[in-house]
Amino acid sequence: MKRVYMDHAGTTPVRREVLEAMLPYFTERFGNASTIYSYGREAKSAIEEAREKVAHLIGADPREVFFTAGGTESDNWAIRGIAHANKEKGKHIITSSIEHHAVLHTCEDLEKEGFKVTYLPVDKYGLVKVEDVINAITDETILVTIMHANNEIGTIEPIAEIGKALKKLDRKIYFHTDAVQTVGKIPVNVDELGVDLLSISAHKIYGPKGVGALYIRKGTKIKPFMTGGAQENKRRAGTENVPGIVGFGKAAELAEKELMEQYEKLSYLRDKLIKGIMERIPHVILNGHPTQRLPHNVNVCFKYIEGESLLLNLDMKGICASSGSACTSGSLEPSHVLLAIGLPHEIAHGSLRLTLGRDNTEEDVDYVLEVLPGIVEKLRSMSPLFPSKGGN
Ligand SMILES: *Cc1c(COP(=O)(O)O)cnc(C)c1O
């Protein structure tokens, strides 16, 4: 059967070139980077080369890039690390209501320790307003954390504008962004964005799972996330995941090289998919911003059906997609993001996220457009809510 993978915001396959770069670091170059003999030096220089590649992709100094075990750890470190190192200056954090759970649950956890958190609302497209961020600031505010783009609905937030507004204040408030969905997809530059901290994950850009990085601007007061050895400039203890880091570096290098080419290809396929769905299927809502949007993200709600049954039916046709976010599927609560943009529960339940990647072709899009209308129609014909059925 034909298989079409359209869940690249959930994870991506490791590219062949990435795997090949990693392999020697499992076997003949297995050294511990903290040792001084040749094996150790080899591992150390491979890590530093990867650090340069990741730094280059985001316009940072390599000394400001710290490897972690993924996007979740980077978010946790940024938020907890700033909160704990700066709590004598204040205990207030500003975030948005549509963040990834790695941010939201970390903030909720800090509330239990006595921190105050403002969860800003978003408009119907999922945009945070710059004025709302500024108006939420109190004398106690130490950190603003707003994602660069939303993983579910693809809306790109005005991070550079927020960064500018925060710089105008007479007091330093740290600014973190979760850029897991934007790095490698759209241009990301830490100075242009005006951020002090930025989270990245390797497996969203065709690198391995379990590796990521946190960008920490020079001079930022932050606690280490892990204590132990002196790795990562004494900020993140633990023997480095050398093959993973090497793979991440390779993935970053390739992402940078192919960024514009992929941007054009993916946004073309995205627009074709959105247009095709809108034309072929009635009672559909496009979620997220129509233009200020990730090039690979399509998110729609089909009224009168259940996202979960839609996913099962698509899977039977070989199409891999997502409803809500990967972390919430399996629970009956609709996505917090769809609720935050104002959708009622029953509509939020009928959501479908298709996220494109470098291996998707125009034929894949055509296949989805061929199969999807029939599935939606079938599910609606079985739904007691669909208006063409029953007594009303
Ligand atoms: C995937 C994702 C994460 C988590 O990254 P992991 O490397 O899977 O821990 C965090 N934030 C966003 C926006 C993501 O899409």
mmCIF file of C-alpha atoms and ligand atoms in Angstrom:
data_model
loop_
_atom_site.group_PDB
_atom_site.id
_atom_site.type_symbol
_atom_site.label_atom_id
_atom_site.label_comp_id
_atom_site.label_asym_id
_atom_site.label_seq_id
_atom_site.Cartn_x
_atom_site.Cartn_y
_atom_site.Cartn_z
ATOM 1 C CA MET A 1 0.000 0.000 0.000
ATOM 2 C CA LYS A 2 1.100 3.568 -0.646
ATOM 3 C CA ARG A 3 2.347 5.224 2.547
ATOM 4 C CA VAL A 4 2.338 8.992 2.967
ATOM 5 C CA TYR A 5 3.970 10.461 6.049
ATOM 6 C CA MET A 6 2.584 13.910 6.853
ATOM 7 C CA ASP A 7 3.458 14.331 10.513
ATOM 8 C CA HIS A 8 6.803 16.101 10.248
ATOM 9 C CA ALA A 9 5.950 18.477 13.105
ATOM 10 C CA GLY A 10 5.793 15.348 15.277
ATOM 11 C CA THR A 11 9.119 13.941 14.146
ATOM 12 C CA THR A 12 11.217 13.489 11.013
ATOM 13 C CA PRO A 13 13.292 10.576 9.719
ATOM 14 C CA VAL A 14 17.057 10.748 10.225
ATOM 15 C CA ARG A 15 18.598 11.640 6.872
ATOM 16 C CA ARG A 16 21.023 9.192 5.297
ATOM 17 C CA GLU A 17 23.862 11.773 5.397
ATOM 18 C CA VAL A 18 23.133 12.394 9.078
ATOM 19 C CA LEU A 19 23.211 8.699 9.952
ATOM 20 C CA GLU A 20 26.476 8.244 8.039
ATOM 21 C CA ALA A 21 28.076 11.135 9.919
ATOM 22 C CA MET A 22 26.975 9.588 13.228
ATOM 23 C CA LEU A 23 27.989 5.950 12.706
ATOM 24 C CA PRO A 24 31.770 6.179 13.343
ATOM 25 C CA TYR A 25 31.070 7.813 16.729
ATOM 26 C CA PHE A 26 29.367 4.661 17.993
ATOM 27 C CA THR A 27 32.274 2.387 17.109
ATOM 28 C CA GLU A 28 35.824 3.379 16.143
ATOM 29 C CA ARG A 29 35.495 6.951 17.485
ATOM 30 C CA PHE A 30 33.816 6.037 20.747
ATOM 31 C CA GLY A 31 35.944 8.252 23.001
ATOM 32 C CA ASN A 32 34.703 10.214 25.995
ATOM 33 C CA ALA A 33 35.174 13.883 25.124
ATOM 34 C CA SER A 34 36.427 14.677 28.639
ATOM 35 C CA THR A 35 39.588 12.571 28.242
ATOM 36 C CA ILE A 36 42.918 13.916 26.995
ATOM 37 C CA TYR A 37 44.146 11.068 24.772
ATOM 38 C CA SER A 38 43.459 10.879 21.025
ATOM 39 C CA TYR A 39 40.042 9.181 21.287
ATOM 40 C CA GLY A 40 38.808 11.864 23.627
ATOM 41 C CA ARG A 41 40.205 14.693 21.519
ATOM 42 C CA GLU A 42 38.495 13.238 18.441
ATOM 43 C CA ALA A 43 35.145 13.220 20.218
ATOM 44 C CA LYS A 44 35.727 16.710 21.611
ATOM 45 C CA SER A 45 36.536 18.189 18.217
ATOM 46 C CA ALA A 46 33.499 16.485 16.653
ATOM 47 C CA ILE A 47 31.290 18.099 19.327
ATOM 48 C CA GLU A 48 32.851 21.509 18.715
ATOM 49 C CA GLU A 49 32.358 21.181 14.972
ATOM 50 C CA ALA A 50 28.686 20.351 15.540
ATOM 51 C CA ARG A 51 28.371 23.319 17.906
ATOM 52 C CA GLU A 52 29.659 25.634 15.167
ATOM 53 C CA LYS A 53 27.109 24.279 12.699
ATOM 54 C CA VAL A 54 24.177 24.671 15.081
ATOM 55 C CA ALA A 55 25.391 28.160 16.071
ATOM 56 C CA HIS A 56 25.716 29.171 12.427
ATOM 57 C CA LEU A 57 22.150 28.109 11.676
ATOM 58 C CA ILE A 58 20.802 30.543 14.303
ATOM 59 C CA GLY A 59 23.389 33.318 13.938
ATOM 60 C CA ALA A 60 24.943 32.696 17.375
ATOM 61 C CA ASP A 61 28.458 32.431 18.758
ATOM 62 C CA PRO A 62 29.286 28.718 19.267
ATOM 63 C CA ARG A 63 30.113 29.492 22.916
ATOM 64 C CA GLU A 64 26.448 30.373 23.406
ATOM 65 C CA VAL A 65 25.170 26.959 22.233
ATOM 66 C CA PHE A 66 24.707 24.227 24.860
ATOM 67 C CA PHE A 67 23.732 20.685 23.903
ATOM 68 C CA THR A 68 20.814 19.073 25.720
ATOM 69 C CA ALA A 69 18.698 15.942 25.422
ATOM 70 C CA GLY A 70 16.094 17.663 23.220
ATOM 71 C CA GLY A 71 13.558 20.433 22.950
ATOM 72 C CA THR A 72 11.800 19.496 26.183
ATOM 73 C CA GLU A 73 15.000 19.712 28.211
ATOM 74 C CA SER A 74 15.948 23.006 26.555
ATOM 75 C CA ASP A 75 12.567 24.510 27.491
ATOM 76 C CA ASN A 76 12.793 23.167 31.044
ATOM 77 C CA TRP A 77 16.337 24.445 31.467
ATOM 78 C CA ALA A 78 15.594 27.904 30.075
ATOM 79 C CA ILE A 79 12.549 28.468 32.272
ATOM 80 C CA ARG A 80 13.630 26.777 35.514
ATOM 81 C CA GLY A 81 17.212 27.976 35.121
ATOM 82 C CA ILE A 82 16.207 31.640 34.766
ATOM 83 C CA ALA A 83 13.501 31.389 37.434
ATOM 84 C CA HIS A 84 15.828 29.870 40.030
ATOM 85 C CA ALA A 85 18.811 32.110 39.286
ATOM 86 C CA ASN A 86 16.817 35.353 39.341
ATOM 87 C CA LYS A 87 14.114 34.774 41.962
ATOM 88 C CA GLU A 88 15.449 37.454 44.297
ATOM 89 C CA LYS A 89 14.675 39.991 41.541
ATOM 90 C CA GLY A 90 11.105 38.784 41.203
ATOM 91 C CA LYS A 91 8.968 35.722 40.720
ATOM 92 C CA HIS A 92 6.774 36.606 37.752
ATOM 93 C CA ILE A 93 6.880 34.879 34.358
ATOM 94 C CA ILE A 94 4.912 35.778 31.215
ATOM 95 C CA THR A 95 4.047 33.140 28.639
ATOM 96 C CA SER A 96 1.188 32.378 26.225
ATOM 97 C CA SER A 97 -1.712 29.978 26.474
ATOM 98 C CA ILE A 98 -0.663 28.111 23.296
ATOM 99 C CA GLU A 99 2.856 27.031 24.276
ATOM 100 C CA HIS A 100 4.085 23.455 23.962
ATOM 101 C CA HIS A 101 3.487 21.410 27.104
ATOM 102 C CA ALA A 102 7.252 21.457 27.773
ATOM 103 C CA VAL A 103 6.776 25.166 28.516
ATOM 104 C CA LEU A 104 3.262 25.154 29.986
ATOM 105 C CA HIS A 105 3.786 22.284 32.424
ATOM 106 C CA THR A 106 7.140 23.741 33.503
ATOM 107 C CA CYS A 107 5.463 27.072 34.260
ATOM 108 C CA GLU A 108 2.647 25.303 36.142
ATOM 109 C CA ASP A 109 5.242 23.439 38.169
ATOM 110 C CA LEU A 110 6.978 26.709 39.084
ATOM 111 C CA GLU A 111 3.628 28.104 40.258
ATOM 112 C CA LYS A 112 3.648 25.382 42.923
ATOM 113 C CA GLU A 113 6.973 26.833 44.113
ATOM 114 C CA GLY A 114 5.455 30.284 44.497
ATOM 115 C CA PHE A 115 6.177 31.804 41.076
ATOM 116 C CA LYS A 116 3.366 33.788 39.433
ATOM 117 C CA VAL A 117 2.689 33.062 35.777
ATOM 118 C CA THR A 118 0.627 35.092 33.281
ATOM 119 C CA TYR A 119 -0.729 32.967 30.419
ATOM 120 C CA LEU A 120 -1.511 35.491 27.677
ATOM 121 C CA PRO A 121 -4.513 34.901 25.426
ATOM 122 C CA VAL A 122 -4.136 34.799 21.635
ATOM 123 C CA ASP A 123 -6.369 36.086 18.831
ATOM 124 C CA LYS A 124 -8.376 33.824 16.513
ATOM 125 C CA TYR A 125 -5.258 33.162 14.406
ATOM 126 C CA GLY A 126 -3.197 32.221 17.442
ATOM 127 C CA LEU A 127 -1.198 35.459 17.527
ATOM 128 C CA VAL A 128 0.113 36.941 20.768
ATOM 129 C CA LYS A 129 -0.155 40.751 20.882
ATOM 130 C CA VAL A 130 3.027 42.692 21.624
ATOM 131 C CA GLU A 131 1.045 45.195 23.758
ATOM 132 C CA ASP A 132 -0.358 42.343 25.830
ATOM 133 C CA VAL A 133 3.171 41.207 26.677
ATOM 134 C CA ILE A 134 4.232 44.723 27.669
ATOM 135 C CA ASN A 135 1.025 45.382 29.644
ATOM 136 C CA ALA A 136 1.489 42.160 31.616
ATOM 137 C CA ILE A 137 4.910 43.221 32.918
ATOM 138 C CA THR A 138 5.121 43.975 36.643
ATOM 139 C CA ASP A 139 8.056 44.949 38.904
ATOM 140 C CA GLU A 140 8.379 41.236 39.626
ATOM 141 C CA THR A 141 8.704 40.033 36.004
ATOM 142 C CA ILE A 142 11.963 38.190 35.289
ATOM 143 C CA LEU A 143 11.170 36.143 32.177
ATOM 144 C CA VAL A 144 9.024 36.244 29.042
ATOM 145 C CA THR A 145 8.745 32.934 27.171
ATOM 146 C CA ILE A 146 6.768 32.884 23.901
ATOM 147 C CA MET A 147 7.163 30.261 21.182
ATOM 148 C CA HIS A 148 8.502 31.268 17.755
ATOM 149 C CA ALA A 149 5.860 29.259 15.917
ATOM 150 C CA ASN A 150 3.113 27.028 17.162
ATOM 151 C CA ASN A 151 3.550 23.303 16.555
ATOM 152 C CA GLU A 152 -0.154 22.635 16.045
ATOM 153 C CA ILE A 153 -1.543 25.494 13.976
ATOM 154 C CA GLY A 154 1.712 26.815 12.486
ATOM 155 C CA THR A 155 1.202 30.475 13.404
ATOM 156 C CA ILE A 156 4.463 32.436 13.536
ATOM 157 C CA GLU A 157 4.562 34.793 16.532
ATOM 158 C CA PRO A 158 5.924 38.381 16.427
ATOM 159 C CA ILE A 159 9.081 37.451 18.374
ATOM 160 C CA ALA A 160 11.319 40.186 16.893
ATOM 161 C CA GLU A 161 8.711 42.850 17.796
ATOM 162 C CA ILE A 162 8.404 41.523 21.346
ATOM 163 C CA GLY A 163 12.209 41.425 21.585
ATOM 164 C CA LYS A 164 12.402 45.094 20.498
ATOM 165 C CA ALA A 165 9.736 46.179 22.961
ATOM 166 C CA LEU A 166 11.475 44.371 25.827
ATOM 167 C CA LYS A 167 14.801 46.055 24.971
ATOM 168 C CA LYS A 168 13.180 49.497 25.362
ATOM 169 C CA LEU A 169 12.385 48.836 29.027
ATOM 170 C CA ASP A 170 14.671 50.316 31.660
ATOM 171 C CA ARG A 171 15.116 46.918 33.308
ATOM 172 C CA LYS A 172 16.408 43.594 31.989
ATOM 173 C CA ILE A 173 13.734 40.946 31.531
ATOM 174 C CA TYR A 174 15.014 37.711 30.019
ATOM 175 C CA PHE A 175 13.371 36.592 26.791
ATOM 176 C CA HIS A 176 13.145 32.912 25.792
ATOM 177 C CA THR A 177 11.600 31.431 22.657
ATOM 178 C CA ASP A 178 10.837 27.812 21.859
ATOM 179 C CA ALA A 179 12.016 27.725 18.233
ATOM 180 C CA VAL A 180 11.757 23.959 17.811
ATOM 181 C CA GLN A 181 9.303 24.367 14.916
ATOM 182 C CA THR A 182 11.040 27.249 13.124
ATOM 183 C CA VAL A 183 14.751 26.422 13.169
ATOM 184 C CA GLY A 184 15.643 24.942 9.792
ATOM 185 C CA LYS A 185 12.218 25.882 8.348
ATOM 186 C CA ILE A 186 12.343 29.678 8.258
ATOM 187 C CA PRO A 187 15.314 31.992 8.874
ATOM 188 C CA VAL A 188 16.090 32.193 12.608
ATOM 189 C CA ASN A 189 18.623 34.676 13.952
ATOM 190 C CA VAL A 190 18.997 35.216 17.691
ATOM 191 C CA ASP A 191 20.018 38.869 17.307
ATOM 192 C CA GLU A 192 17.207 39.747 14.920
ATOM 193 C CA LEU A 193 14.732 38.064 17.253
ATOM 194 C CA GLY A 194 16.277 39.810 20.278
ATOM 195 C CA VAL A 195 16.112 36.676 22.424
ATOM 196 C CA ASP A 196 18.381 35.663 25.303
ATOM 197 C CA LEU A 197 17.461 31.987 25.158
ATOM 198 C CA LEU A 198 16.223 29.779 22.314
ATOM 199 C CA SER A 199 15.301 26.072 22.271
ATOM 200 C CA ILE A 200 16.034 23.681 19.387
ATOM 201 C CA SER A 201 15.438 19.968 18.846
ATOM 202 C CA ALA A 202 17.380 17.748 16.398
ATOM 203 C CA HIS A 203 14.619 15.271 15.551
ATOM 204 C CA LYS A 204 12.395 17.955 14.047
ATOM 205 C CA ILE A 205 15.100 18.752 11.459
ATOM 206 C CA TYR A 206 16.011 15.225 10.261
ATOM 207 C CA GLY A 207 18.462 14.613 13.090
ATOM 208 C CA PRO A 208 18.303 11.976 15.829
ATOM 209 C CA LYS A 209 15.842 11.936 18.732
ATOM 210 C CA GLY A 210 17.029 12.796 22.217
ATOM 211 C CA VAL A 211 19.360 15.651 21.213
ATOM 212 C CA GLY A 212 18.761 19.374 21.211
ATOM 213 C CA ALA A 213 20.334 22.649 22.172
ATOM 214 C CA LEU A 214 19.677 25.702 24.244
ATOM 215 C CA TYR A 215 21.085 28.986 23.016
ATOM 216 C CA ILE A 216 22.062 31.123 26.028
ATOM 217 C CA ARG A 217 23.179 34.680 25.293
ATOM 218 C CA LYS A 218 26.497 35.671 26.864
ATOM 219 C CA GLY A 219 25.981 37.267 30.289
ATOM 220 C CA THR A 220 22.662 35.532 31.006
ATOM 221 C CA LYS A 221 22.236 34.562 34.646
ATOM 222 C CA ILE A 222 21.002 30.970 34.609
ATOM 223 C CA LYS A 223 21.359 27.903 36.843
ATOM 224 C CA PRO A 224 22.807 24.712 35.361
ATOM 225 C CA PHE A 225 20.115 22.148 34.596
ATOM 226 C CA MET A 226 22.187 19.118 35.495
ATOM 227 C CA THR A 227 24.882 19.061 38.110
ATOM 228 C CA GLY A 228 27.840 16.728 37.924
ATOM 229 C CA GLY A 229 30.890 16.915 35.691
ATOM 230 C CA ALA A 230 32.263 19.980 33.934
ATOM 231 C CA GLN A 231 30.778 19.280 30.493
ATOM 232 C CA GLU A 232 29.227 22.077 28.386
ATOM 233 C CA ASN A 233 31.251 24.750 30.156
ATOM 234 C CA LYS A 234 30.003 23.490 33.558
ATOM 235 C CA ARG A 235 26.428 24.277 32.604
ATOM 236 C CA ARG A 236 25.074 20.896 31.569
ATOM 237 C CA ALA A 237 26.779 17.981 33.255
ATOM 238 C CA GLY A 238 26.833 14.455 31.859
ATOM 239 C CA THR A 239 28.956 12.626 29.290
ATOM 240 C CA GLU A 240 27.963 14.054 25.936
ATOM 241 C CA ASN A 241 25.848 12.102 23.460
ATOM 242 C CA VAL A 242 28.617 12.339 20.868
ATOM 243 C CA PRO A 243 26.946 10.489 17.952
ATOM 244 C CA GLY A 244 23.695 12.370 18.576
ATOM 245 C CA ILE A 245 25.450 15.727 18.692
ATOM 246 C CA VAL A 246 27.394 14.930 15.503
ATOM 247 C CA GLY A 247 24.117 13.990 13.789
ATOM 248 C CA PHE A 248 22.483 17.180 15.031
ATOM 249 C CA GLY A 249 25.395 19.212 13.606
ATOM 250 C CA LYS A 250 25.070 17.513 10.221
ATOM 251 C CA ALA A 251 21.301 18.025 10.200
ATOM 252 C CA ALA A 252 21.780 21.715 11.053
ATOM 253 C CA GLU A 253 24.315 22.158 8.276
ATOM 254 C CA LEU A 254 22.010 20.553 5.692
ATOM 255 C CA ALA A 255 18.970 22.472 6.956
ATOM 256 C CA GLU A 256 20.800 25.758 6.535
ATOM 257 C CA LYS A 257 22.025 24.899 3.051
ATOM 258 C CA GLU A 258 18.574 23.813 1.828
ATOM 259 C CA LEU A 259 16.408 26.239 3.776
ATOM 260 C CA MET A 260 15.147 28.461 0.956
ATOM 261 C CA GLU A 261 14.707 25.618 -1.520
ATOM 262 C CA GLN A 262 12.693 23.640 1.048
ATOM 263 C CA TYR A 263 10.742 26.720 2.098
ATOM 264 C CA GLU A 264 9.545 27.232 -1.458
ATOM 265 C CA LYS A 265 8.748 23.593 -2.068
ATOM 266 C CA LEU A 266 6.894 23.100 1.207
ATOM 267 C CA SER A 267 4.868 26.292 1.033
ATOM 268 C CA TYR A 268 3.786 25.397 -2.494
ATOM 269 C CA LEU A 269 2.606 21.951 -1.354
ATOM 270 C CA ARG A 270 0.985 23.457 1.769
ATOM 271 C CA ASP A 271 -1.004 25.954 -0.290
ATOM 272 C CA LYS A 272 -2.079 23.280 -2.747
ATOM 273 C CA LEU A 273 -3.227 21.067 0.120
ATOM 274 C CA ILE A 274 -5.167 23.856 1.854
ATOM 275 C CA LYS A 275 -6.804 25.014 -1.372
ATOM 276 C CA GLY A 276 -7.671 21.431 -2.373
ATOM 277 C CA ILE A 277 -9.269 20.660 0.989
ATOM 278 C CA MET A 278 -11.279 23.895 0.993
ATOM 279 C CA GLU A 279 -12.549 23.284 -2.539
ATOM 280 C CA ARG A 280 -13.440 19.629 -2.123
ATOM 281 C CA ILE A 281 -14.906 19.488 1.373
ATOM 282 C CA PRO A 282 -17.720 21.611 2.874
ATOM 283 C CA HIS A 283 -17.858 22.801 6.527
ATOM 284 C CA VAL A 284 -14.092 23.160 6.957
ATOM 285 C CA ILE A 285 -12.226 25.750 9.019
ATOM 286 C CA LEU A 286 -8.548 26.583 8.467
ATOM 287 C CA ASN A 287 -6.822 26.927 11.827
ATOM 288 C CA GLY A 288 -3.881 29.274 12.291
ATOM 289 C CA HIS A 289 -2.848 32.373 10.407
ATOM 290 C CA PRO A 290 -3.516 32.385 6.635
ATOM 291 C CA THR A 291 -0.103 33.854 5.746
ATOM 292 C CA GLN A 292 2.030 34.250 8.896
ATOM 293 C CA ARG A 293 2.395 30.510 8.946
ATOM 294 C CA LEU A 294 5.021 27.753 8.910
ATOM 295 C CA PRO A 295 5.694 26.530 5.349
ATOM 296 C CA HIS A 296 4.943 22.905 6.201
ATOM 297 C CA ASN A 297 1.811 23.248 8.358
ATOM 298 C CA VAL A 298 -1.811 22.549 7.436
ATOM 299 C CA ASN A 299 -4.363 22.439 10.260
ATOM 300 C CA VAL A 300 -8.097 22.254 9.632
ATOM 301 C CA CYS A 301 -11.250 21.381 11.523
ATOM 302 C CA PHE A 302 -13.972 19.363 9.841
ATOM 303 C CA LYS A 303 -17.262 20.084 11.530
ATOM 304 C CA TYR A 304 -19.411 17.155 12.703
ATOM 305 C CA ILE A 305 -16.634 14.567 12.882
ATOM 306 C CA GLU A 306 -14.087 13.210 15.355
ATOM 307 C CA GLY A 307 -10.403 13.789 14.631
ATOM 308 C CA GLU A 308 -9.501 10.399 16.085
ATOM 309 C CA SER A 309 -11.749 8.423 13.731
ATOM 310 C CA LEU A 310 -10.466 10.528 10.856
ATOM 311 C CA LEU A 311 -6.890 9.556 11.763
ATOM 312 C CA LEU A 312 -7.767 5.867 11.925
ATOM 313 C CA ASN A 313 -9.440 6.018 8.517
ATOM 314 C CA LEU A 314 -6.498 7.912 7.003
ATOM 315 C CA ASP A 315 -4.125 5.341 8.499
ATOM 316 C CA MET A 316 -6.078 2.575 6.727
ATOM 317 C CA LYS A 317 -5.211 4.388 3.495
ATOM 318 C CA GLY A 318 -1.551 4.661 4.513
ATOM 319 C CA ILE A 319 -1.682 8.340 5.472
ATOM 320 C CA CYS A 320 0.046 9.314 8.735
ATOM 321 C CA ALA A 321 -1.255 12.554 10.210
ATOM 322 C CA SER A 322 -2.096 14.027 13.580
ATOM 323 C CA SER A 323 -5.055 15.497 15.420
ATOM 324 C CA GLY A 324 -4.394 17.917 18.226
ATOM 325 C CA SER A 325 -0.766 17.401 19.200
ATOM 326 C CA ALA A 326 1.032 14.071 19.456
ATOM 327 C CA CYS A 327 1.314 14.478 23.211
ATOM 328 C CA THR A 328 -2.402 15.003 23.790
ATOM 329 C CA SER A 329 -3.730 12.347 21.442
ATOM 330 C CA GLY A 330 -4.895 9.502 23.584
ATOM 331 C CA SER A 331 -6.661 11.924 25.887
ATOM 332 C CA LEU A 332 -10.223 13.073 25.324
ATOM 333 C CA GLU A 333 -9.533 16.752 26.006
ATOM 334 C CA PRO A 334 -9.327 18.713 22.772
ATOM 335 C CA SER A 335 -6.117 20.597 22.082
ATOM 336 C CA HIS A 336 -5.452 23.577 24.387
ATOM 337 C CA VAL A 337 -4.283 25.492 21.319
ATOM 338 C CA LEU A 338 -7.553 25.048 19.412
ATOM 339 C CA LEU A 339 -9.530 26.041 22.504
ATOM 340 C CA ALA A 340 -7.293 29.117 22.969
ATOM 341 C CA ILE A 341 -8.062 30.360 19.429
ATOM 342 C CA GLY A 342 -11.728 30.256 20.392
ATOM 343 C CA LEU A 343 -13.009 27.047 18.833
ATOM 344 C CA PRO A 344 -15.823 25.345 20.731
ATOM 345 C CA HIS A 345 -15.062 21.823 22.030
ATOM 346 C CA GLU A 346 -17.143 20.014 19.410
ATOM 347 C CA ILE A 347 -15.351 21.719 16.516
ATOM 348 C CA ALA A 348 -11.890 21.417 18.097
ATOM 349 C CA HIS A 349 -12.480 17.657 18.275
ATOM 350 C CA GLY A 350 -12.648 17.448 14.466
ATOM 351 C CA SER A 351 -9.131 18.728 13.844
ATOM 352 C CA LEU A 352 -6.551 17.374 11.435
ATOM 353 C CA ARG A 353 -2.916 18.427 11.234
ATOM 354 C CA LEU A 354 -0.919 17.541 8.126
ATOM 355 C CA THR A 355 2.729 18.595 8.311
ATOM 356 C CA LEU A 356 4.853 18.252 5.204
ATOM 357 C CA GLY A 357 8.497 17.320 4.866
ATOM 358 C CA ARG A 358 11.331 17.101 2.384
ATOM 359 C CA ASP A 359 10.312 13.680 1.038
ATOM 360 C CA ASN A 360 6.704 14.620 0.334
ATOM 361 C CA THR A 361 5.818 15.035 -3.319
ATOM 362 C CA GLU A 362 3.006 16.611 -5.270
ATOM 363 C CA GLU A 363 1.660 13.071 -5.812
ATOM 364 C CA ASP A 364 1.428 12.664 -2.027
ATOM 365 C CA VAL A 365 -0.674 15.818 -1.835
ATOM 366 C CA ASP A 366 -2.858 14.615 -4.717
ATOM 367 C CA TYR A 367 -3.319 11.268 -2.977
ATOM 368 C CA VAL A 368 -4.459 12.934 0.262
ATOM 369 C CA LEU A 369 -6.840 15.148 -1.699
ATOM 370 C CA GLU A 370 -8.227 12.090 -3.468
ATOM 371 C CA VAL A 371 -8.801 10.057 -0.300
ATOM 372 C CA LEU A 372 -9.774 12.648 2.316
ATOM 373 C CA PRO A 373 -13.147 13.875 0.944
ATOM 374 C CA GLY A 374 -14.567 10.323 0.868
ATOM 375 C CA ILE A 375 -13.476 9.630 4.441
ATOM 376 C CA VAL A 376 -14.956 12.890 5.730
ATOM 377 C CA GLU A 377 -18.204 12.200 3.895
ATOM 378 C CA LYS A 378 -18.405 8.656 5.261
ATOM 379 C CA LEU A 379 -17.788 9.791 8.846
ATOM 380 C CA ARG A 380 -20.315 12.579 8.519
ATOM 381 C CA SER A 381 -22.938 10.214 7.159
ATOM 382 C CA MET A 382 -22.529 8.223 10.384
ATOM 383 C CA SER A 383 -22.598 11.293 12.624
ATOM 384 C CA PRO A 384 -25.816 12.145 14.469
ATOM 385 C CA LEU A 385 -24.671 15.788 14.450
ATOM 386 C CA PHE A 386 -24.507 16.239 10.702
ATOM 387 C CA PRO A 387 -27.405 18.535 9.675
ATOM 388 C CA SER A 388 -28.383 16.641 6.502
ATOM 389 C CA LYS A 389 -29.296 13.636 8.626
ATOM 390 C CA GLY A 390 -32.128 13.101 11.094
ATOM 391 C CA GLY A 391 -35.159 15.252 11.716
ATOM 392 C CA ASN A 392 -33.583 18.721 11.529
HETATM 393 C C1 LIG B 1 8.618 18.775 19.510
HETATM 394 C C2 LIG B 1 8.545 20.042 20.264
HETATM 395 C C3 LIG B 1 9.139 20.163 21.529
HETATM 396 C C4 LIG B 1 9.778 18.995 22.237
HETATM 397 O O1 LIG B 1 11.004 18.614 21.680
HETATM 398 P P1 LIG B 1 11.572 17.148 22.014
HETATM 399 O O2 LIG B 1 12.950 17.160 21.385
HETATM 400 O O3 LIG B 1 10.652 16.182 21.374
HETATM 401 O O4 LIG B 1 11.633 17.026 23.491
HETATM 402 C C5 LIG B 1 9.072 21.375 22.163
HETATM 403 N N1 LIG B 1 8.473 22.428 21.580
HETATM 404 C C6 LIG B 1 7.905 22.357 20.371
HETATM 405 C C7 LIG B 1 7.263 23.573 19.783
HETATM 406 C C8 LIG B 1 7.919 21.164 19.666
HETATM 407 O O5 LIG B 1 7.327 21.093 18.475
#
